[in-house]
Coordinates of C-alpha atoms in Angstrom, one line a residue:
Chain Z
M27 CA -0.1 0.1 0.0
R28 CA 3.0 2.5 0.4
R29 CA 2.8 2.6 -3.3
L30 CA 0.2 3.0 -6.2
P31 CA 1.1 0.4 -8.7
F32 CA -0.9 1.7 -11.4
D33 CA -2.3 4.7 -13.0
P34 CA -6.1 4.9 -11.9
K35 CA -6.7 5.9 -15.2
L36 CA -6.5 2.5 -16.1
V37 CA -8.6 1.4 -13.7
K38 CA -11.4 3.7 -15.4
E39 CA -10.6 2.4 -18.7
I40 CA -11.1 -1.5 -17.4
Q41 CA -14.3 -0.2 -15.5
G42 CA -15.6 1.4 -18.7
S43 CA -15.3 -2.0 -20.9
P44 CA -18.0 -4.8 -20.0
E45 CA -15.7 -7.6 -21.3
M46 CA -12.5 -6.5 -19.1
S47 CA -14.5 -6.0 -16.3
R48 CA -16.1 -9.3 -16.4
E49 CA -13.0 -10.8 -17.3
Q50 CA -11.5 -9.6 -13.9
G51 CA -14.3 -10.8 -11.8
P52 CA -14.6 -10.4 -8.2
A53 CA -11.2 -10.4 -7.4
F54 CA -10.6 -7.4 -9.4
M55 CA -8.8 -4.6 -7.3
Q56 CA -9.7 -6.4 -4.2
A57 CA -6.4 -5.5 -2.3
W58 CA -7.3 -2.0 -2.6
G59 CA -11.0 -2.6 -1.6
G60 CA -12.3 -2.2 -5.0
P61 CA -12.0 0.2 -8.1
S62 CA -13.3 3.1 -6.8
Q63 CA -11.7 2.9 -3.5
Y64 CA -8.4 2.7 -5.4
M65 CA -9.3 5.9 -7.5
F66 CA -10.2 7.6 -4.2
L67 CA -7.0 6.8 -2.5
S68 CA -4.8 7.5 -5.7
R69 CA -5.9 11.5 -4.8
L70 CA -4.5 11.6 -1.3
P71 CA -0.9 11.9 -0.3
M72 CA 1.1 8.6 0.8
E73 CA 0.8 9.5 4.6
E74 CA -3.0 10.2 4.1
R75 CA -3.6 7.1 2.1
L76 CA -1.7 5.0 4.4
T77 CA -3.1 6.2 7.5
Y78 CA -6.6 6.3 6.2
T79 CA -6.4 2.6 5.0
A80 CA -4.8 1.9 8.4
V81 CA -8.1 3.4 10.1
Q82 CA -10.3 1.7 7.8
E83 CA -8.8 -1.6 8.9
G84 CA -9.6 -1.0 12.4
Y85 CA -6.4 0.5 13.9
A86 CA -7.6 2.8 16.6
T87 CA -4.6 4.3 18.4
K88 CA -1.8 6.3 16.8
E89 CA 0.9 3.9 17.8
D90 CA -0.9 1.3 16.3
I91 CA -1.4 3.2 12.7
R92 CA 2.5 4.1 13.2
V93 CA 3.5 0.7 13.7
V94 CA 1.7 -0.7 10.9
T95 CA 2.2 1.9 8.4
G96 CA 5.8 2.5 9.1
L97 CA 5.0 6.6 9.6
T98 CA 6.6 8.8 12.0
S99 CA 4.4 9.8 14.8
G100 CA 4.5 13.3 13.4
E101 CA 3.5 12.3 9.9
V102 CA 0.5 10.4 11.6
S103 CA -0.6 13.3 13.4
R104 CA -0.3 15.3 10.3
A105 CA -2.1 13.0 8.4
L106 CA -5.0 12.3 10.9
T107 CA -5.3 16.0 10.9
S108 CA -5.5 16.6 7.4
L109 CA -8.0 13.8 7.0
G110 CA -10.3 14.9 9.8
K111 CA -10.5 18.1 8.2
K112 CA -11.6 16.3 4.9
G113 CA -14.2 15.0 7.0
L114 CA -12.7 11.3 6.3
V115 CA -11.4 10.3 10.1
K116 CA -13.9 11.7 12.2
D117 CA -13.2 9.8 15.3
F118 CA -9.8 10.8 15.6
V119 CA -10.5 14.6 15.3
A120 CA -12.8 14.4 17.9
E121 CA -11.0 12.2 20.1
P122 CA -7.4 12.3 19.2
V123 CA -5.3 9.5 20.8
K124 CA -2.3 10.5 23.0
L125 CA 0.9 8.6 21.8
Chain X
M26 CA 12.5 44.9 -12.7
L27 CA 9.8 42.5 -13.7
V28 CA 10.5 39.0 -14.1
G29 CA 8.7 36.8 -16.9
T30 CA 7.1 33.3 -15.5
P31 CA 6.3 30.3 -17.2
A32 CA 2.7 30.5 -18.3
F33 CA 2.2 26.8 -17.3
A34 CA 2.1 25.2 -13.9
A35 CA 4.8 23.0 -13.0
V36 CA 4.2 19.5 -12.1
A37 CA 5.6 18.0 -9.2
N38 CA 8.3 15.6 -9.3
P39 CA 7.7 11.9 -9.0
D40 CA 8.5 10.0 -5.7
Y41 CA 10.8 8.0 -8.2
I42 CA 11.3 7.3 -11.6
T43 CA 12.9 4.1 -13.2
I44 CA 13.3 2.3 -16.4
E45 CA 12.8 -1.5 -15.3
D46 CA 13.6 -3.2 -19.0
I47 CA 14.1 -2.1 -22.2
Y48 CA 14.4 -3.8 -25.4
A49 CA 14.8 -3.3 -29.0
F50 CA 13.5 -5.6 -31.7
R51 CA 13.6 -5.8 -35.7
N52 CA 11.7 -7.1 -38.5
V53 CA 8.5 -7.3 -36.4
L54 CA 6.1 -6.1 -38.8
E55 CA 8.3 -5.9 -41.9
T56 CA 12.2 -6.4 -42.9
G57 CA 14.0 -3.9 -41.6
D58 CA 12.0 -2.1 -39.1
Q59 CA 12.6 -1.6 -35.5
L60 CA 10.8 -1.4 -32.0
Y61 CA 11.8 0.0 -29.1
F62 CA 10.1 -1.1 -25.9
V63 CA 10.5 0.3 -22.3
R64 CA 8.6 -1.0 -18.9
Y65 CA 9.3 1.9 -16.8
D66 CA 7.7 3.2 -13.2
V67 CA 6.7 6.9 -13.0
S68 CA 5.8 6.6 -9.3
Y69 CA 3.5 9.3 -7.8
N70 CA 2.3 8.6 -4.3
A71 CA -0.8 11.1 -5.5
T72 CA -1.5 10.8 -9.0
P73 CA -1.2 14.1 -10.5
N74 CA -4.2 15.7 -12.1
E75 CA -2.6 16.1 -15.4
D76 CA -2.8 13.4 -17.9
A77 CA 0.6 11.4 -18.3
S78 CA 0.5 12.1 -22.0
E79 CA 1.0 15.8 -21.0
T80 CA 3.7 15.3 -18.5
Y81 CA 6.0 12.7 -19.5
Q82 CA 7.3 11.0 -22.4
M83 CA 9.9 8.3 -24.0
V84 CA 12.6 9.7 -26.1
L85 CA 15.4 8.4 -28.1
Y86 CA 18.5 10.0 -28.5
D87 CA 21.3 9.0 -31.2
V88 CA 24.6 7.8 -29.8
G89 CA 26.1 10.5 -27.3
E90 CA 22.8 12.0 -27.2
A91 CA 23.9 14.3 -29.8
T92 CA 20.3 14.3 -31.8
L93 CA 16.7 13.8 -30.4
I94 CA 15.5 11.0 -32.9
H95 CA 12.1 10.6 -31.6
S96 CA 9.8 11.2 -28.5
E97 CA 6.8 9.7 -27.7
P98 CA 4.4 11.0 -24.6
L99 CA 3.6 8.3 -21.9
K100 CA -0.1 7.0 -21.7
Y101 CA 0.3 6.1 -17.9
Y102 CA 1.9 6.9 -14.8
Q103 CA 3.4 4.4 -12.2
H104 CA 4.4 1.1 -13.4
N105 CA 3.3 0.5 -17.0
I106 CA 5.3 0.1 -20.6
I107 CA 5.5 2.0 -23.9
S108 CA 7.1 1.7 -27.0
M109 CA 8.6 3.4 -30.5
Y110 CA 8.1 1.9 -33.9
F111 CA 10.1 2.7 -36.8
S112 CA 9.0 1.3 -40.1
A113 CA 11.8 0.5 -42.6
A114 CA 11.4 3.6 -44.1
K115 CA 11.5 5.5 -41.2
V116 CA 14.8 3.3 -40.1
T117 CA 16.4 4.7 -43.3
E118 CA 14.9 8.3 -42.6
H119 CA 16.5 8.8 -39.2
G120 CA 19.4 6.6 -40.0
L121 CA 19.2 3.9 -37.4
V122 CA 21.8 1.3 -37.5
W123 CA 20.8 -1.7 -35.6
G124 CA 23.1 -2.4 -32.4
S125 CA 23.8 1.1 -32.0
A126 CA 24.2 2.7 -28.2
Y127 CA 21.3 4.7 -28.6
V128 CA 20.1 6.4 -25.4
V129 CA 16.5 6.0 -24.2
K130 CA 15.0 8.4 -21.6
I131 CA 11.8 8.3 -19.4
R132 CA 11.4 11.8 -18.7
G133 CA 9.2 14.8 -17.9
N134 CA 7.8 16.9 -20.6
P135 CA 10.2 19.8 -20.9
V136 CA 7.3 22.2 -21.1
K137 CA 5.6 21.2 -17.8
F138 CA 9.1 21.0 -15.7
D139 CA 11.1 23.6 -14.5
S140 CA 14.2 21.6 -15.1
L141 CA 15.0 18.2 -15.7
T142 CA 17.5 16.1 -13.4
E143 CA 18.6 12.4 -13.8
G144 CA 17.2 10.4 -11.2
I145 CA 14.6 13.2 -10.0
N146 CA 12.2 13.4 -12.9
M147 CA 14.0 11.8 -15.6
R148 CA 15.7 8.1 -16.0
T149 CA 18.4 7.5 -18.8
R150 CA 19.7 3.9 -20.2
T151 CA 21.9 3.6 -23.2
L152 CA 21.1 0.3 -25.2
G153 CA 24.0 -2.6 -25.2
G154 CA 22.6 -6.0 -25.1
D155 CA 18.7 -5.3 -25.3
F156 CA 18.8 -6.0 -29.0
K157 CA 16.6 -8.6 -29.9
E158 CA 15.3 -10.6 -32.8
A159 CA 11.5 -10.7 -33.8
S160 CA 11.4 -14.4 -33.0
V161 CA 11.7 -14.0 -29.2
L162 CA 9.3 -10.9 -29.2
G163 CA 6.3 -13.0 -28.2
T164 CA 8.3 -14.7 -25.2
I165 CA 9.5 -11.4 -24.0
M166 CA 6.0 -9.7 -24.0
L167 CA 4.4 -12.3 -21.9
G168 CA 7.5 -12.2 -19.6
Q169 CA 6.8 -8.6 -19.5
A170 CA 2.9 -9.0 -18.8
Q171 CA 3.7 -11.3 -15.9
K172 CA 5.8 -8.9 -14.2
L173 CA 3.4 -6.1 -14.8
Q174 CA 0.6 -8.6 -13.3
D175 CA 2.8 -9.5 -10.7
D176 CA 3.0 -5.7 -9.6
W177 CA -0.4 -5.0 -10.2
A178 CA -2.0 -7.1 -7.6
G179 CA -5.5 -7.0 -8.8
I180 CA -5.7 -6.5 -12.3
T181 CA -5.2 -10.0 -14.6
L182 CA -3.7 -9.6 -17.7
L183 CA -2.9 -13.5 -18.3
T184 CA -5.3 -16.7 -19.0
T185 CA -4.6 -19.8 -17.0
G186 CA -2.7 -20.6 -20.2
G187 CA -0.1 -18.0 -19.8
L188 CA -1.5 -15.9 -22.8
L189 CA -2.8 -12.1 -22.6
N190 CA -6.3 -12.0 -21.6
T191 CA -8.7 -9.2 -23.0
T192 CA -7.0 -6.5 -20.3
G193 CA -3.6 -7.9 -21.4
A194 CA -4.5 -7.3 -24.7
Y195 CA -5.8 -4.0 -24.3
T196 CA -2.6 -3.2 -22.2
F197 CA -0.1 -4.0 -24.5
E198 CA -1.6 -3.2 -27.9
K199 CA -2.0 0.6 -26.4
A200 CA 1.8 0.4 -25.5
I201 CA 2.6 -1.3 -28.9
P202 CA 0.0 -0.4 -31.8
N203 CA -0.1 -3.4 -34.1
L204 CA 1.8 -6.1 -31.5
H205 CA -1.5 -8.5 -32.4
I206 CA -0.1 -8.7 -35.8
M207 CA 3.4 -9.0 -34.9
V208 CA 3.0 -11.8 -32.5
P209 CA -0.8 -13.1 -32.8
E210 CA 0.2 -16.2 -30.4
I211 CA 0.4 -14.7 -27.7
Y212 CA -3.2 -13.5 -27.5
S213 CA -5.9 -15.8 -26.3
S214 CA -8.0 -14.4 -29.0
V215 CA -7.3 -12.6 -32.2
L216 CA -9.8 -10.9 -34.4
V217 CA -8.7 -11.3 -37.8
Y218 CA -10.2 -9.6 -40.6
P219 CA -9.9 -12.0 -43.7
T220 CA -8.3 -10.3 -47.0
V221 CA -11.1 -10.5 -49.4
E222 CA -10.0 -10.3 -53.0
R223 CA -12.6 -7.9 -54.8
R224 CA -13.1 -9.8 -58.2
V225 CA -14.5 -7.7 -61.3
W226 CA -16.8 -9.7 -63.3
T227 CA -16.8 -9.5 -67.0
R228 CA -19.8 -10.8 -69.1
A229 CA -17.1 -11.2 -71.9
Y230 CA -17.8 -15.2 -72.4
E231 CA -21.8 -14.6 -72.2
E232 CA -21.4 -11.8 -74.9
S233 CA -19.3 -14.2 -77.1
L234 CA -22.2 -17.0 -76.8
Q235 CA -24.7 -14.3 -77.5
A236 CA -22.9 -13.5 -80.7
H237 CA -23.5 -17.0 -81.8
A238 CA -27.1 -16.6 -82.0
G239 CA -26.8 -13.9 -84.5
S240 CA -28.9 -11.0 -84.6
R241 CA -31.9 -12.4 -86.3
L242 CA -32.4 -15.2 -83.5
T243 CA -32.1 -12.7 -80.8
N244 CA -34.5 -10.2 -82.3
S245 CA -36.9 -12.9 -82.8
M246 CA -36.9 -13.8 -79.3
T247 CA -36.9 -10.2 -78.2
S248 CA -40.2 -9.7 -80.6
I249 CA -41.8 -12.8 -79.0
G250 CA -41.1 -11.6 -75.2
S251 CA -42.4 -8.0 -76.4
I252 CA -45.8 -10.1 -77.1
F253 CA -45.9 -11.5 -73.5
G254 CA -44.4 -8.1 -72.0
I255 CA -41.3 -10.4 -71.2
S256 CA -37.5 -9.8 -71.6
E257 CA -35.3 -11.8 -74.2
G258 CA -33.8 -13.7 -71.6
W259 CA -37.1 -15.1 -70.2
T260 CA -38.4 -15.8 -73.3
S261 CA -35.7 -17.9 -74.6
F262 CA -35.8 -19.5 -71.2
W263 CA -39.2 -20.6 -71.3
L264 CA -39.0 -21.4 -75.1
G265 CA -35.5 -23.6 -74.3
G266 CA -37.6 -25.4 -71.3
V267 CA -40.6 -26.2 -73.7
I268 CA -38.4 -27.4 -76.5
F269 CA -36.4 -29.6 -74.1
L270 CA -39.6 -31.2 -72.8
V271 CA -40.8 -31.6 -76.2
V272 CA -37.5 -33.5 -77.2
V273 CA -37.8 -35.5 -74.2
G274 CA -41.5 -36.3 -74.9
V275 CA -40.4 -37.7 -78.3
M276 CA -37.4 -39.6 -76.9
Y277 CA -39.9 -41.0 -74.2
G278 CA -42.3 -41.9 -76.9
A279 CA -39.2 -43.9 -78.9
T280 CA -37.6 -45.3 -75.8
K281 CA -40.1 -45.7 -73.0
N282 CA -37.4 -44.7 -70.7
P283 CA -37.6 -41.6 -68.7
G284 CA -33.8 -41.4 -67.9
M285 CA -32.6 -42.2 -71.5
S286 CA -35.0 -39.7 -72.8
M287 CA -33.8 -37.2 -70.8
I288 CA -29.9 -37.6 -71.4
M289 CA -31.0 -37.9 -75.3
A290 CA -32.4 -34.4 -75.2
Y291 CA -29.7 -32.9 -73.1
P292 CA -27.9 -31.7 -76.3
V293 CA -30.8 -29.3 -76.9
L294 CA -29.6 -27.4 -73.4
V295 CA -25.9 -27.6 -74.8
G296 CA -26.9 -25.9 -78.0
Y297 CA -29.1 -23.6 -76.1
A298 CA -26.1 -22.4 -73.9
W299 CA -24.0 -22.2 -77.1
L300 CA -26.0 -19.7 -78.6
G301 CA -26.2 -18.0 -75.6
L302 CA -29.9 -17.6 -75.4
G303 CA -31.4 -16.9 -71.8
S304 CA -27.9 -15.8 -70.9
S305 CA -27.2 -16.5 -67.3
W306 CA -30.6 -18.2 -66.6
L307 CA -29.9 -20.7 -69.1
Q308 CA -26.6 -21.4 -67.4
I309 CA -28.6 -22.4 -64.1
V310 CA -31.1 -24.3 -65.6
G311 CA -28.4 -26.1 -67.9
I312 CA -26.3 -27.3 -65.0
T313 CA -29.6 -28.4 -62.9
F314 CA -30.5 -30.4 -66.1
L315 CA -27.0 -31.5 -66.1
I316 CA -27.2 -33.0 -62.4
V317 CA -30.5 -34.4 -63.0
G318 CA -29.0 -36.0 -66.4
I319 CA -26.3 -37.4 -64.4
M320 CA -28.4 -39.1 -61.9
F321 CA -30.5 -40.4 -64.3
G322 CA -27.5 -41.9 -66.3
I323 CA -26.8 -43.6 -63.4
Y324 CA -30.2 -44.8 -62.8
F325 CA -30.0 -46.2 -66.2
I326 CA -26.9 -47.8 -65.8
L327 CA -27.7 -49.4 -62.4
Q328 CA -30.9 -50.7 -63.9
R329 CA -29.2 -52.1 -67.3
F330 CA -26.4 -53.9 -64.9
A331 CA -28.6 -54.8 -62.1

């Protein structure tokens, strides 16, 4: 999840073709939570993407997020603040977890 | 003092830029052509809003980077493939010499970047042992597809049989136009349009036959046809049929054998065809009667010797 392996434009093109979509089947982009999720994540800076994904996966403390993402605590804090402003991780903004 | 600033918005540098693989092939579509292929990774943590075709390009430089030979816009960011194809005529035009240490770069579009720096927004490779013959193009492309598929976890490019599936075909065809013609065997399905020869049919033979009838006979058929409001062709057809049946009847009266009587009346049809009367209609009838005649002939022979 640290890097985006392919251009989200390619995902759009595959989705735009019924034949290619059918061929890819249910496993298509599963690792990324589906095509829409990949396209959404591809617009986020890496720190925010990793943090957001960790939160979605259920990691509830900054320390857990830091360990699972490999980011520094400062990067996690900045990412959470930014995500909070975007309304993507409301719980963390309302109740910031102390390190 | 006023300082002019560029009218474009500079694009951010990628997180990293690499050339993973590079190959040159020759004689892929025609003798003397050349294909330069690159698998690259222009990796952004957050994909730019601009399309990759505006911001990045593959470029080919002459030995020593003295002359820019050609540039091709990238179609995608991140891990992907691209190529440049030179027909035999273009190879001659550019003076490309097979095996030369040409320089290939994946770089930012100079118009979109303030500066281009190796390892930052540009990656350079010099061709060395990367020259391959067309015979290995298919195998190498399937290997490249496998590498892309492994990296693109979640997007399948190959079938279980190891050939390009529809998505793989789309991806590779976009990077290498006409790859399906170069190596159709690596595709799980290929749409091939058959080459149809457009024949121009003349009526020379038919007209030469009609010349046998002469103007008098032809005019008489036309006159008879005008009485019934039908063409000369239809008149000949019906009259020919009537004459044929009359002859068959006469022969049947003499032989009491339907098969024999039809065979004996067959020269009427041949004669009619030779005269070109009834034109194409008569030919169809002639073929039909020929088949019928043969069948009756077989019937007759079998009956005789049974």
